[in-house]
């Protein structure tokens, strides 16, 4: 399976949105340092053929906050989502934001540090009318579990807040994609650190990352699970106020098809 888009096709997508608003939104189809991060625009790099590691490196080391590639979640739909956020970035933290425009199912569940993740998963899968014990849905279960666990365990550890009672899990489903979002009101996610942990795990391999973590404090395996299953990963954090992490991933597909995904990352700041 190939998701390759020619430069001409990518330029056509870019021009479609730039023609509507090139003041708040920027989009280029080839990395050029002079065009990245030099304004308050929401800048998108719409590329093709980058590996999982190359995408992470581009975001961490080259100041690219929105690295988009075509995949199961199409480049056109990804860019459309970011275009809508260009003039209202706070909308990213709104529980009512729709990630998948053609979602047939959308459900919200509130939880706290004492909520049982197993119960949350069962309820969500029931609402989505999906079998929780399906092997092909293992990536969905794993991403859901990791995102909820981050809000239950990691976020409170780093927060001084004492009145945070609940976080929210939002799940959307189309015929071939699932969006899983968790919003917490601790605001403690260090996005670059989160991505560097993923980079470390990708470069070291899981076994070496575990050994490395004994000396450096954290293998980043949970964040790597999220990234490895994601078609698009969106993140944002308002310090000590609110964090949102959203993973969009295909479901009911083979491991071979999963390996064909072209990754996208978006940091909403």
PDB file of C-alpha atoms in Angstrom:
ATOM      1  CA  UNK A   1       0.000   0.000   0.000  1.00  0.00           C
ATOM      2  CA  UNK A   2       1.384   3.396  -0.970  1.00  0.00           C
ATOM      3  CA  UNK A   3       0.351   6.826   0.238  1.00  0.00           C
ATOM      4  CA  UNK A   4       2.837   8.723  -1.901  1.00  0.00           C
ATOM      5  CA  UNK A   5       1.674  12.138  -3.070  1.00  0.00           C
ATOM      6  CA  UNK A   6       3.576  13.955  -5.778  1.00  0.00           C
ATOM      7  CA  UNK A   7       4.919  17.418  -5.070  1.00  0.00           C
ATOM      8  CA  UNK A   8       2.338  18.778  -7.516  1.00  0.00           C
ATOM      9  CA  UNK A   9      -0.512  17.106  -5.613  1.00  0.00           C
ATOM     10  CA  UNK A  10       0.807  18.465  -2.319  1.00  0.00           C
ATOM     11  CA  UNK A  11       1.166  21.944  -3.781  1.00  0.00           C
ATOM     12  CA  UNK A  12      -2.441  21.783  -4.947  1.00  0.00           C
ATOM     13  CA  UNK A  13      -3.598  20.967  -1.400  1.00  0.00           C
ATOM     14  CA  UNK A  14      -1.481  23.777   0.024  1.00  0.00           C
ATOM     15  CA  UNK A  15      -2.763  26.342  -2.470  1.00  0.00           C
ATOM     16  CA  UNK A  16      -6.385  25.371  -1.786  1.00  0.00           C
ATOM     17  CA  UNK A  17      -6.044  26.577   1.799  1.00  0.00           C
ATOM     18  CA  UNK A  18      -3.563  29.398   1.243  1.00  0.00           C
ATOM     19  CA  UNK A  19      -6.019  30.963  -1.193  1.00  0.00           C
ATOM     20  CA  UNK A  20      -8.528  31.186   1.660  1.00  0.00           C
ATOM     21  CA  UNK A  21      -6.169  32.542   4.326  1.00  0.00           C
ATOM     22  CA  UNK A  22      -2.422  33.016   4.073  1.00  0.00           C
ATOM     23  CA  UNK A  23      -2.284  35.463   6.966  1.00  0.00           C
ATOM     24  CA  UNK A  24      -2.896  32.992   9.791  1.00  0.00           C
ATOM     25  CA  UNK A  25      -2.018  29.797   7.939  1.00  0.00           C
ATOM     26  CA  UNK A  26       1.149  28.752   6.154  1.00  0.00           C
ATOM     27  CA  UNK A  27       1.896  25.583   4.178  1.00  0.00           C
ATOM     28  CA  UNK A  28       4.996  24.508   2.285  1.00  0.00           C
ATOM     29  CA  UNK A  29       5.775  21.253   0.488  1.00  0.00           C
ATOM     30  CA  UNK A  30       9.533  21.174   0.988  1.00  0.00           C
ATOM     31  CA  UNK A  31      11.507  21.925   4.134  1.00  0.00           C
ATOM     32  CA  UNK A  32      13.235  25.299   4.045  1.00  0.00           C
ATOM     33  CA  UNK A  33      14.563  26.794   7.253  1.00  0.00           C
ATOM     34  CA  UNK A  34      13.694  30.334   6.213  1.00  0.00           C
ATOM     35  CA  UNK A  35      10.006  29.426   5.893  1.00  0.00           C
ATOM     36  CA  UNK A  36       9.605  27.617   9.204  1.00  0.00           C
ATOM     37  CA  UNK A  37       8.697  29.242  12.488  1.00  0.00           C
ATOM     38  CA  UNK A  38       9.334  32.843  11.505  1.00  0.00           C
ATOM     39  CA  UNK A  39       5.845  34.164  12.228  1.00  0.00           C
ATOM     40  CA  UNK A  40       2.798  33.592  14.375  1.00  0.00           C
ATOM     41  CA  UNK A  41       1.170  31.626  11.564  1.00  0.00           C
ATOM     42  CA  UNK A  42       0.205  28.031  12.051  1.00  0.00           C
ATOM     43  CA  UNK A  43       2.853  26.652   9.706  1.00  0.00           C
ATOM     44  CA  UNK A  44       2.513  23.240   8.071  1.00  0.00           C
ATOM     45  CA  UNK A  45       5.154  21.211   6.280  1.00  0.00           C
ATOM     46  CA  UNK A  46       3.347  18.890   3.848  1.00  0.00           C
ATOM     47  CA  UNK A  47       5.906  16.273   2.858  1.00  0.00           C
ATOM     48  CA  UNK A  48       6.108  12.657   1.710  1.00  0.00           C
ATOM     49  CA  UNK A  49       8.317   9.625   2.244  1.00  0.00           C
ATOM     50  CA  UNK A  50       9.755  10.453   5.665  1.00  0.00           C
ATOM     51  CA  UNK A  51      10.403   7.571   8.076  1.00  0.00           C
ATOM     52  CA  UNK A  52       9.023   7.453  11.619  1.00  0.00           C
ATOM     53  CA  UNK A  53      12.388   8.530  13.028  1.00  0.00           C
ATOM     54  CA  UNK A  54      12.896  11.296  10.461  1.00  0.00           C
ATOM     55  CA  UNK A  55       9.521  12.815  11.359  1.00  0.00           C
ATOM     56  CA  UNK A  56      10.423  12.875  15.070  1.00  0.00           C
ATOM     57  CA  UNK A  57      13.837  14.381  14.353  1.00  0.00           C
ATOM     58  CA  UNK A  58      12.338  17.054  12.120  1.00  0.00           C
ATOM     59  CA  UNK A  59       9.958  18.168  14.855  1.00  0.00           C
ATOM     60  CA  UNK A  60      12.443  17.979  17.736  1.00  0.00           C
ATOM     61  CA  UNK A  61      15.496  19.493  16.056  1.00  0.00           C
ATOM     62  CA  UNK A  62      14.245  21.613  13.139  1.00  0.00           C
ATOM     63  CA  UNK A  63      11.448  23.667  14.655  1.00  0.00           C
ATOM     64  CA  UNK A  64       8.681  22.033  12.601  1.00  0.00           C
ATOM     65  CA  UNK A  65       5.522  22.025  14.695  1.00  0.00           C
ATOM     66  CA  UNK A  66       3.186  20.559  12.086  1.00  0.00           C
ATOM     67  CA  UNK A  67       4.716  17.790   9.973  1.00  0.00           C
ATOM     68  CA  UNK A  68       2.015  16.309   7.749  1.00  0.00           C
ATOM     69  CA  UNK A  69       2.099  13.313   5.399  1.00  0.00           C
ATOM     70  CA  UNK A  70      -0.602  11.489   3.482  1.00  0.00           C
ATOM     71  CA  UNK A  71      -1.789   8.210   5.003  1.00  0.00           C
ATOM     72  CA  UNK A  72      -4.978   6.426   6.083  1.00  0.00           C
ATOM     73  CA  UNK A  73      -5.967   9.806   7.547  1.00  0.00           C
ATOM     74  CA  UNK A  74      -5.572  11.776   4.338  1.00  0.00           C
ATOM     75  CA  UNK A  75      -3.256  14.757   3.985  1.00  0.00           C
ATOM     76  CA  UNK A  76      -6.200  16.835   2.776  1.00  0.00           C
ATOM     77  CA  UNK A  77      -8.215  16.123   5.919  1.00  0.00           C
ATOM     78  CA  UNK A  78      -5.223  16.724   8.175  1.00  0.00           C
ATOM     79  CA  UNK A  79      -4.458  20.075   6.603  1.00  0.00           C
ATOM     80  CA  UNK A  80      -8.146  21.033   6.756  1.00  0.00           C
ATOM     81  CA  UNK A  81      -8.169  20.331  10.495  1.00  0.00           C
ATOM     82  CA  UNK A  82      -5.084  22.478  11.082  1.00  0.00           C
ATOM     83  CA  UNK A  83      -6.408  25.227   8.822  1.00  0.00           C
ATOM     84  CA  UNK A  84      -9.501  25.456  11.048  1.00  0.00           C
ATOM     85  CA  UNK A  85      -7.275  25.748  14.120  1.00  0.00           C
ATOM     86  CA  UNK A  86      -5.085  28.467  12.606  1.00  0.00           C
ATOM     87  CA  UNK A  87      -7.364  31.318  13.688  1.00  0.00           C
ATOM     88  CA  UNK A  88      -8.668  29.710  16.880  1.00  0.00           C
ATOM     89  CA  UNK A  89      -5.994  27.549  18.454  1.00  0.00           C
ATOM     90  CA  UNK A  90      -7.776  27.445  21.804  1.00  0.00           C
ATOM     91  CA  UNK A  91     -10.394  25.360  20.029  1.00  0.00           C
ATOM     92  CA  UNK A  92      -7.928  22.476  20.223  1.00  0.00           C
ATOM     93  CA  UNK A  93      -8.636  22.272  23.962  1.00  0.00           C
ATOM     94  CA  UNK A  94     -12.404  22.314  23.517  1.00  0.00           C
ATOM     95  CA  UNK A  95     -14.030  18.994  24.375  1.00  0.00           C
ATOM     96  CA  UNK A  96     -16.428  19.519  21.467  1.00  0.00           C
ATOM     97  CA  UNK A  97     -13.756  19.827  18.777  1.00  0.00           C
ATOM     98  CA  UNK A  98     -14.381  17.238  16.071  1.00  0.00           C
ATOM     99  CA  UNK A  99     -11.160  15.649  14.842  1.00  0.00           C
ATOM    100  CA  UNK A 100     -12.744  13.375  12.226  1.00  0.00           C
ATOM    101  CA  UNK A 101     -15.186  15.398  10.156  1.00  0.00           C
ATOM    102  CA  UNK A 102     -17.118  12.343   8.982  1.00  0.00           C
ATOM    103  CA  UNK A 103     -17.248  10.497  12.327  1.00  0.00           C
ATOM    104  CA  UNK A 104     -20.280   8.252  12.741  1.00  0.00           C
ATOM    105  CA  UNK A 105     -19.652   7.725  16.464  1.00  0.00           C
ATOM    106  CA  UNK A 106     -18.469  10.248  19.063  1.00  0.00           C
ATOM    107  CA  UNK A 107     -18.407   9.620  22.799  1.00  0.00           C
ATOM    108  CA  UNK A 108     -17.019  11.288  25.923  1.00  0.00           C
ATOM    109  CA  UNK A 109     -16.228   9.705  29.280  1.00  0.00           C
ATOM    110  CA  UNK A 110     -14.966  11.522  32.350  1.00  0.00           C
ATOM    111  CA  UNK A 111     -12.498   9.864  34.680  1.00  0.00           C
ATOM    112  CA  UNK A 112     -10.172  10.585  37.607  1.00  0.00           C
ATOM    113  CA  UNK A 113      -6.974   9.028  38.997  1.00  0.00           C
ATOM    114  CA  UNK A 114      -8.994   6.352  40.773  1.00  0.00           C
ATOM    115  CA  UNK A 115     -11.069   5.276  37.772  1.00  0.00           C
ATOM    116  CA  UNK A 116     -10.412   1.749  36.547  1.00  0.00           C
ATOM    117  CA  UNK A 117      -8.982   1.828  33.046  1.00  0.00           C
ATOM    118  CA  UNK A 118     -10.388  -1.598  32.291  1.00  0.00           C
ATOM    119  CA  UNK A 119     -13.900  -0.331  32.967  1.00  0.00           C
ATOM    120  CA  UNK A 120     -13.328   2.758  30.818  1.00  0.00           C
ATOM    121  CA  UNK A 121     -12.114   0.618  27.937  1.00  0.00           C
ATOM    122  CA  UNK A 122     -15.065  -1.744  28.160  1.00  0.00           C
ATOM    123  CA  UNK A 123     -17.532   1.138  28.159  1.00  0.00           C
ATOM    124  CA  UNK A 124     -15.874   2.886  25.222  1.00  0.00           C
ATOM    125  CA  UNK A 125     -15.707  -0.247  23.101  1.00  0.00           C
ATOM    126  CA  UNK A 126     -19.337  -0.943  23.890  1.00  0.00           C
ATOM    127  CA  UNK A 127     -20.335   2.573  22.786  1.00  0.00           C
ATOM    128  CA  UNK A 128     -18.286   2.196  19.610  1.00  0.00           C
ATOM    129  CA  UNK A 129     -19.985  -1.146  18.920  1.00  0.00           C
ATOM    130  CA  UNK A 130     -16.605  -2.864  18.646  1.00  0.00           C
ATOM    131  CA  UNK A 131     -15.279  -6.121  20.121  1.00  0.00           C
ATOM    132  CA  UNK A 132     -12.717  -5.356  22.796  1.00  0.00           C
ATOM    133  CA  UNK A 133     -11.078  -8.797  22.462  1.00  0.00           C
ATOM    134  CA  UNK A 134     -10.397  -8.465  18.720  1.00  0.00           C
ATOM    135  CA  UNK A 135      -6.699  -8.889  17.930  1.00  0.00           C
ATOM    136  CA  UNK A 136      -6.898  -6.275  15.213  1.00  0.00           C
ATOM    137  CA  UNK A 137      -8.127  -3.751  17.775  1.00  0.00           C
ATOM    138  CA  UNK A 138      -5.111  -4.267  20.058  1.00  0.00           C
ATOM    139  CA  UNK A 139      -3.489  -0.990  18.869  1.00  0.00           C
ATOM    140  CA  UNK A 140      -6.670   0.901  19.789  1.00  0.00           C
ATOM    141  CA  UNK A 141      -6.731  -0.646  23.280  1.00  0.00           C
ATOM    142  CA  UNK A 142      -3.050   0.075  23.828  1.00  0.00           C
ATOM    143  CA  UNK A 143      -3.242   3.714  22.762  1.00  0.00           C
ATOM    144  CA  UNK A 144      -6.367   4.274  24.842  1.00  0.00           C
ATOM    145  CA  UNK A 145      -4.723   2.685  27.881  1.00  0.00           C
ATOM    146  CA  UNK A 146      -1.517   4.713  27.558  1.00  0.00           C
ATOM    147  CA  UNK A 147      -3.284   8.053  27.081  1.00  0.00           C
ATOM    148  CA  UNK A 148      -5.580   7.507  30.063  1.00  0.00           C
ATOM    149  CA  UNK A 149      -2.692   6.276  32.211  1.00  0.00           C
ATOM    150  CA  UNK A 150      -0.667   9.403  31.400  1.00  0.00           C
ATOM    151  CA  UNK A 151      -3.522  11.589  32.663  1.00  0.00           C
ATOM    152  CA  UNK A 152      -4.108   9.430  35.730  1.00  0.00           C
ATOM    153  CA  UNK A 153      -0.527   8.873  36.859  1.00  0.00           C
ATOM    154  CA  UNK A 154       2.053  11.061  35.125  1.00  0.00           C
ATOM    155  CA  UNK A 155       0.206  14.388  34.926  1.00  0.00           C
ATOM    156  CA  UNK A 156      -0.745  14.613  38.638  1.00  0.00           C
ATOM    157  CA  UNK A 157       2.823  13.806  39.745  1.00  0.00           C
ATOM    158  CA  UNK A 158       4.141  16.991  38.146  1.00  0.00           C
ATOM    159  CA  UNK A 159       1.256  19.237  39.125  1.00  0.00           C
ATOM    160  CA  UNK A 160       0.745  21.462  42.146  1.00  0.00           C
ATOM    161  CA  UNK A 161      -2.997  21.569  41.469  1.00  0.00           C
ATOM    162  CA  UNK A 162      -5.209  20.276  44.243  1.00  0.00           C
ATOM    163  CA  UNK A 163      -8.674  20.792  42.774  1.00  0.00           C
ATOM    164  CA  UNK A 164      -8.473  18.718  39.614  1.00  0.00           C
ATOM    165  CA  UNK A 165     -11.327  16.251  39.840  1.00  0.00           C
ATOM    166  CA  UNK A 166     -11.544  14.755  36.390  1.00  0.00           C
ATOM    167  CA  UNK A 167     -10.097  14.365  32.926  1.00  0.00           C
ATOM    168  CA  UNK A 168     -11.992  13.532  29.770  1.00  0.00           C
ATOM    169  CA  UNK A 169     -11.613  10.758  27.201  1.00  0.00           C
ATOM    170  CA  UNK A 170     -13.070  11.517  23.761  1.00  0.00           C
ATOM    171  CA  UNK A 171     -13.313   8.858  21.073  1.00  0.00           C
ATOM    172  CA  UNK A 172     -14.480   9.277  17.476  1.00  0.00           C
ATOM    173  CA  UNK A 173     -14.918   6.613  14.826  1.00  0.00           C
ATOM    174  CA  UNK A 174     -15.334   6.521  11.052  1.00  0.00           C
ATOM    175  CA  UNK A 175     -15.413   3.455   8.805  1.00  0.00           C
ATOM    176  CA  UNK A 176     -11.632   3.113   8.940  1.00  0.00           C
ATOM    177  CA  UNK A 177     -10.233   5.544  11.536  1.00  0.00           C
ATOM    178  CA  UNK A 178     -10.449   6.088  15.275  1.00  0.00           C
ATOM    179  CA  UNK A 179      -9.486   9.273  17.085  1.00  0.00           C
ATOM    180  CA  UNK A 180      -8.619   8.953  20.774  1.00  0.00           C
ATOM    181  CA  UNK A 181      -8.193  12.158  22.776  1.00  0.00           C
ATOM    182  CA  UNK A 182      -7.471  12.740  26.432  1.00  0.00           C
ATOM    183  CA  UNK A 183      -7.754  16.185  27.982  1.00  0.00           C
ATOM    184  CA  UNK A 184      -6.465  16.744  31.502  1.00  0.00           C
ATOM    185  CA  UNK A 185      -6.496  19.907  33.575  1.00  0.00           C
ATOM    186  CA  UNK A 186      -3.010  19.582  35.056  1.00  0.00           C
ATOM    187  CA  UNK A 187      -1.063  21.104  32.166  1.00  0.00           C
ATOM    188  CA  UNK A 188       2.220  19.324  32.868  1.00  0.00           C
ATOM    189  CA  UNK A 189       3.133  17.714  29.545  1.00  0.00           C
ATOM    190  CA  UNK A 190       6.573  18.647  28.226  1.00  0.00           C
ATOM    191  CA  UNK A 191       5.950  17.998  24.531  1.00  0.00           C
ATOM    192  CA  UNK A 192       9.595  18.086  23.416  1.00  0.00           C
ATOM    193  CA  UNK A 193      10.631  15.743  26.227  1.00  0.00           C
ATOM    194  CA  UNK A 194       7.773  13.423  25.274  1.00  0.00           C
ATOM    195  CA  UNK A 195       8.991  13.350  21.670  1.00  0.00           C
ATOM    196  CA  UNK A 196      12.633  12.876  22.653  1.00  0.00           C
ATOM    197  CA  UNK A 197      11.649   9.793  24.629  1.00  0.00           C
ATOM    198  CA  UNK A 198      10.024   8.402  21.486  1.00  0.00           C
ATOM    199  CA  UNK A 199      13.131   9.243  19.480  1.00  0.00           C
ATOM    200  CA  UNK A 200      15.309   7.447  22.017  1.00  0.00           C
ATOM    201  CA  UNK A 201      13.204   4.322  21.915  1.00  0.00           C
ATOM    202  CA  UNK A 202      13.141   4.289  18.113  1.00  0.00           C
ATOM    203  CA  UNK A 203      16.917   4.590  17.870  1.00  0.00           C
ATOM    204  CA  UNK A 204      17.843   2.264  20.719  1.00  0.00           C
ATOM    205  CA  UNK A 205      15.213  -0.400  20.246  1.00  0.00           C
ATOM    206  CA  UNK A 206      12.862  -1.457  23.013  1.00  0.00           C
ATOM    207  CA  UNK A 207      15.286  -3.732  24.888  1.00  0.00           C
ATOM    208  CA  UNK A 208      18.115  -1.199  24.945  1.00  0.00           C
ATOM    209  CA  UNK A 209      15.664   1.569  25.856  1.00  0.00           C
ATOM    210  CA  UNK A 210      14.627  -0.370  28.953  1.00  0.00           C
ATOM    211  CA  UNK A 211      18.264  -0.742  30.021  1.00  0.00           C
ATOM    212  CA  UNK A 212      18.935   2.912  29.279  1.00  0.00           C
ATOM    213  CA  UNK A 213      15.993   3.942  31.412  1.00  0.00           C
ATOM    214  CA  UNK A 214      17.563   2.427  34.509  1.00  0.00           C
ATOM    215  CA  UNK A 215      20.175   5.168  34.352  1.00  0.00           C
ATOM    216  CA  UNK A 216      18.243   8.022  32.738  1.00  0.00           C
ATOM    217  CA  UNK A 217      14.806   7.679  34.307  1.00  0.00           C
ATOM    218  CA  UNK A 218      12.252   6.607  31.736  1.00  0.00           C
ATOM    219  CA  UNK A 219      12.339   4.503  28.600  1.00  0.00           C
ATOM    220  CA  UNK A 220       9.588   6.324  26.800  1.00  0.00           C
ATOM    221  CA  UNK A 221       8.001   3.004  25.935  1.00  0.00           C
ATOM    222  CA  UNK A 222       4.479   4.251  26.644  1.00  0.00           C
ATOM    223  CA  UNK A 223       4.913   7.280  24.413  1.00  0.00           C
ATOM    224  CA  UNK A 224       6.456   5.037  21.743  1.00  0.00           C
ATOM    225  CA  UNK A 225       3.428   2.743  21.810  1.00  0.00           C
ATOM    226  CA  UNK A 226       1.211   5.747  21.149  1.00  0.00           C
ATOM    227  CA  UNK A 227       3.416   7.020  18.318  1.00  0.00           C
ATOM    228  CA  UNK A 228       3.993   3.633  16.698  1.00  0.00           C
ATOM    229  CA  UNK A 229       0.246   3.054  16.367  1.00  0.00           C
ATOM    230  CA  UNK A 230      -0.653   6.611  15.350  1.00  0.00           C
ATOM    231  CA  UNK A 231      -1.283   7.874  11.866  1.00  0.00           C
ATOM    232  CA  UNK A 232      -1.410  11.405  13.298  1.00  0.00           C
ATOM    233  CA  UNK A 233      -0.396  12.551  16.760  1.00  0.00           C
ATOM    234  CA  UNK A 234      -1.581  15.962  17.981  1.00  0.00           C
ATOM    235  CA  UNK A 235      -0.399  17.534  21.236  1.00  0.00           C
ATOM    236  CA  UNK A 236      -0.774  20.778  23.097  1.00  0.00           C
ATOM    237  CA  UNK A 237      -0.208  22.045  26.618  1.00  0.00           C
ATOM    238  CA  UNK A 238      -0.976  25.282  28.427  1.00  0.00           C
ATOM    239  CA  UNK A 239       1.402  25.193  31.339  1.00  0.00           C
ATOM    240  CA  UNK A 240      -0.318  24.177  34.598  1.00  0.00           C
ATOM    241  CA  UNK A 241      -3.740  24.651  32.987  1.00  0.00           C
ATOM    242  CA  UNK A 242      -4.606  22.035  30.392  1.00  0.00           C
ATOM    243  CA  UNK A 243      -3.100  19.309  28.186  1.00  0.00           C
ATOM    244  CA  UNK A 244      -4.562  17.541  25.190  1.00  0.00           C
ATOM    245  CA  UNK A 245      -3.102  14.563  23.363  1.00  0.00           C
ATOM    246  CA  UNK A 246      -4.928  13.072  20.373  1.00  0.00           C
ATOM    247  CA  UNK A 247      -4.010   9.961  18.432  1.00  0.00           C
ATOM    248  CA  UNK A 248      -5.671   9.151  15.111  1.00  0.00           C
ATOM    249  CA  UNK A 249      -5.137   5.582  13.952  1.00  0.00           C
ATOM    250  CA  UNK A 250      -6.618   3.084  11.512  1.00  0.00           C
ATOM    251  CA  UNK A 251      -8.301  -0.047  12.845  1.00  0.00           C
ATOM    252  CA  UNK A 252      -9.068  -3.568  11.679  1.00  0.00           C
ATOM    253  CA  UNK A 253      -5.986  -3.660   9.471  1.00  0.00           C
ATOM    254  CA  UNK A 254      -3.031  -6.034   9.288  1.00  0.00           C
ATOM    255  CA  UNK A 255       0.421  -5.383  10.750  1.00  0.00           C
ATOM    256  CA  UNK A 256       1.730  -5.077   7.189  1.00  0.00           C
ATOM    257  CA  UNK A 257      -0.695  -2.248   6.449  1.00  0.00           C
ATOM    258  CA  UNK A 258       0.222  -0.594   9.762  1.00  0.00           C
ATOM    259  CA  UNK A 259       3.843  -0.574   8.636  1.00  0.00           C
ATOM    260  CA  UNK A 260       2.865   1.467   5.559  1.00  0.00           C
ATOM    261  CA  UNK A 261       1.608   4.437   7.605  1.00  0.00           C
ATOM    262  CA  UNK A 262       3.287   7.781   6.899  1.00  0.00           C
ATOM    263  CA  UNK A 263       3.420   9.530  10.259  1.00  0.00           C
ATOM    264  CA  UNK A 264       2.217  13.043  11.007  1.00  0.00           C
ATOM    265  CA  UNK A 265       2.804  15.129  14.142  1.00  0.00           C
ATOM    266  CA  UNK A 266       1.166  18.389  15.126  1.00  0.00           C
ATOM    267  CA  UNK A 267       2.026  20.556  18.121  1.00  0.00           C
ATOM    268  CA  UNK A 268      -0.612  23.198  18.799  1.00  0.00           C
ATOM    269  CA  UNK A 269       0.998  26.079  20.665  1.00  0.00           C
TER     270      UNK A 269
END
